Amino acid sequence: RKRITSNTLMSGLYCSALSLLFMYSLRSNYLVGWDIQSEYRIFLLTFEKLNWSVSNISHAYNTTLSLTILPTILSQVTGIAPLLIFKVLYPFIYAFSVPAVYLTLRNFTSKTVGFLSSFFFIAQLSFMQQMPALARQEIAQLFFILALLVMFTKFLSNFQKKVMFIVFGLCFIVSHYS
């Protein structure tokens, strides 16, 4: 146990998280979930026009940037099909929240307690079944965890912490709230 490095633990946590997220999101050729259907429809309006406007549709999700602008940019830059952005890429990105939880907890606890706490985070039913069905919450929760990580990191200056916390906080707000 003492010979296992933090990088190995984070890799194991990331792969475990990713497999649990894919277990839900890849169970069908279609999007599975409740909110993700509406989220995908809002995304397609922006994707098809390659233009985002509040007047596209009168829906609260239309102002949520993690559903309109971010997936459109990701699809255009990477060439990934629009459906795969929500089924594959968003869970792939969201899985980075688990190593971030581990790194945040390592500032207060031992390596073992940080690992077990992060494992508890991914072992919850809401992580496995709800998060892949809520694309905007995946991105928002990642930014929230990154904001916490920055706030409790010891190797950044106070100015760097404040700037990064504000940036992640704003990203959290515009990716989840309308």
mmCIF file of N, CA and C in Angstrom, residues 5 8-9 30-31 62 64 80 96-98 100-101 111-112 124 132 139 143 148 169 171 176:
data_model
loop_
_atom_site.group_PDB
_atom_site.id
_atom_site.type_symbol
_atom_site.label_atom_id
_atom_site.label_comp_id
_atom_site.label_asym_id
_atom_site.label_seq_id
_atom_site.Cartn_x
_atom_site.Cartn_y
_atom_site.Cartn_z
ATOM 1 N N THR A 5 1.626 4.982 -5.707
ATOM 2 C CA THR A 5 1.733 6.439 -5.792
ATOM 3 C C THR A 5 0.353 7.079 -5.938
ATOM 4 N N THR A 8 -1.052 6.681 -9.435
ATOM 5 C CA THR A 8 -1.678 5.387 -9.676
ATOM 6 C C THR A 8 -3.088 5.363 -9.110
ATOM 7 N N LEU A 9 -3.252 5.906 -7.914
ATOM 8 C CA LEU A 9 -4.586 5.959 -7.307
ATOM 9 C C LEU A 9 -5.535 6.825 -8.137
ATOM 10 N N TYR A 30 -29.214 5.548 -28.250
ATOM 11 C CA TYR A 30 -29.861 6.839 -28.060
ATOM 12 C C TYR A 30 -29.468 7.414 -26.710
ATOM 13 N N LEU A 31 -29.831 8.648 -26.478
ATOM 14 C CA LEU A 31 -29.582 9.255 -25.178
ATOM 15 C C LEU A 31 -30.562 8.683 -24.161
ATOM 16 N N ASN A 62 -31.737 27.255 -22.833
ATOM 17 C CA ASN A 62 -31.112 27.968 -23.941
ATOM 18 C C ASN A 62 -30.029 28.929 -23.470
ATOM 19 N N THR A 64 -28.034 28.225 -20.907
ATOM 20 C CA THR A 64 -27.033 27.411 -20.231
ATOM 21 C C THR A 64 -25.920 27.095 -21.223
ATOM 22 N N ILE A 80 -16.311 15.291 -33.619
ATOM 23 C CA ILE A 80 -17.118 14.231 -33.016
ATOM 24 C C ILE A 80 -18.590 14.505 -33.315
ATOM 25 N N PHE A 96 -13.018 13.402 -14.744
ATOM 26 C CA PHE A 96 -11.885 14.096 -14.127
ATOM 27 C C PHE A 96 -12.248 14.715 -12.782
ATOM 28 N N SER A 97 -13.530 14.796 -12.469
ATOM 29 C CA SER A 97 -13.932 15.334 -11.170
ATOM 30 C C SER A 97 -13.497 14.420 -10.027
ATOM 31 N N VAL A 98 -13.395 13.132 -10.296
ATOM 32 C CA VAL A 98 -13.026 12.193 -9.225
ATOM 33 C C VAL A 98 -11.563 12.357 -8.802
ATOM 34 N N ALA A 100 -9.965 15.047 -9.057
ATOM 35 C CA ALA A 100 -9.967 16.374 -8.422
ATOM 36 C C ALA A 100 -10.482 16.288 -6.989
ATOM 37 N N VAL A 101 -11.472 15.444 -6.754
ATOM 38 C CA VAL A 101 -11.950 15.225 -5.378
ATOM 39 C C VAL A 101 -10.827 14.624 -4.545
ATOM 40 N N LYS A 111 -3.445 9.685 2.142
ATOM 41 C CA LYS A 111 -3.665 9.154 0.801
ATOM 42 C C LYS A 111 -4.780 8.109 0.817
ATOM 43 N N THR A 112 -4.798 7.280 1.837
ATOM 44 C CA THR A 112 -5.799 6.214 1.932
ATOM 45 C C THR A 112 -7.194 6.784 2.157
ATOM 46 N N GLN A 124 -21.747 6.100 -5.210
ATOM 47 C CA GLN A 124 -23.134 6.492 -4.985
ATOM 48 C C GLN A 124 -23.956 6.255 -6.244
ATOM 49 N N PRO A 132 -24.848 10.879 -15.704
ATOM 50 C CA PRO A 132 -24.777 10.766 -17.167
ATOM 51 C C PRO A 132 -26.056 11.222 -17.874
ATOM 52 N N ILE A 139 -20.929 19.098 -16.113
ATOM 53 C CA ILE A 139 -19.960 20.158 -16.343
ATOM 54 C C ILE A 139 -19.917 21.109 -15.157
ATOM 55 N N PHE A 143 -16.685 21.985 -12.546
ATOM 56 C CA PHE A 143 -16.172 23.318 -12.237
ATOM 57 C C PHE A 143 -16.256 23.628 -10.752
ATOM 58 N N LEU A 148 -13.170 24.243 -5.627
ATOM 59 C CA LEU A 148 -12.776 23.797 -4.287
ATOM 60 C C LEU A 148 -11.312 23.377 -4.251
ATOM 61 N N GLY A 169 -15.683 29.575 -10.705
ATOM 62 C CA GLY A 169 -17.009 29.924 -10.197
ATOM 63 C C GLY A 169 -17.915 30.465 -11.291
ATOM 64 N N CYS A 171 -17.542 29.870 -14.501
ATOM 65 C CA CYS A 171 -17.814 28.725 -15.392
ATOM 66 C C CYS A 171 -18.908 27.839 -14.801
ATOM 67 N N HIS A 176 -24.429 25.880 -15.586
ATOM 68 C CA HIS A 176 -25.550 25.200 -14.942
ATOM 69 C C HIS A 176 -26.800 26.055 -14.833
#
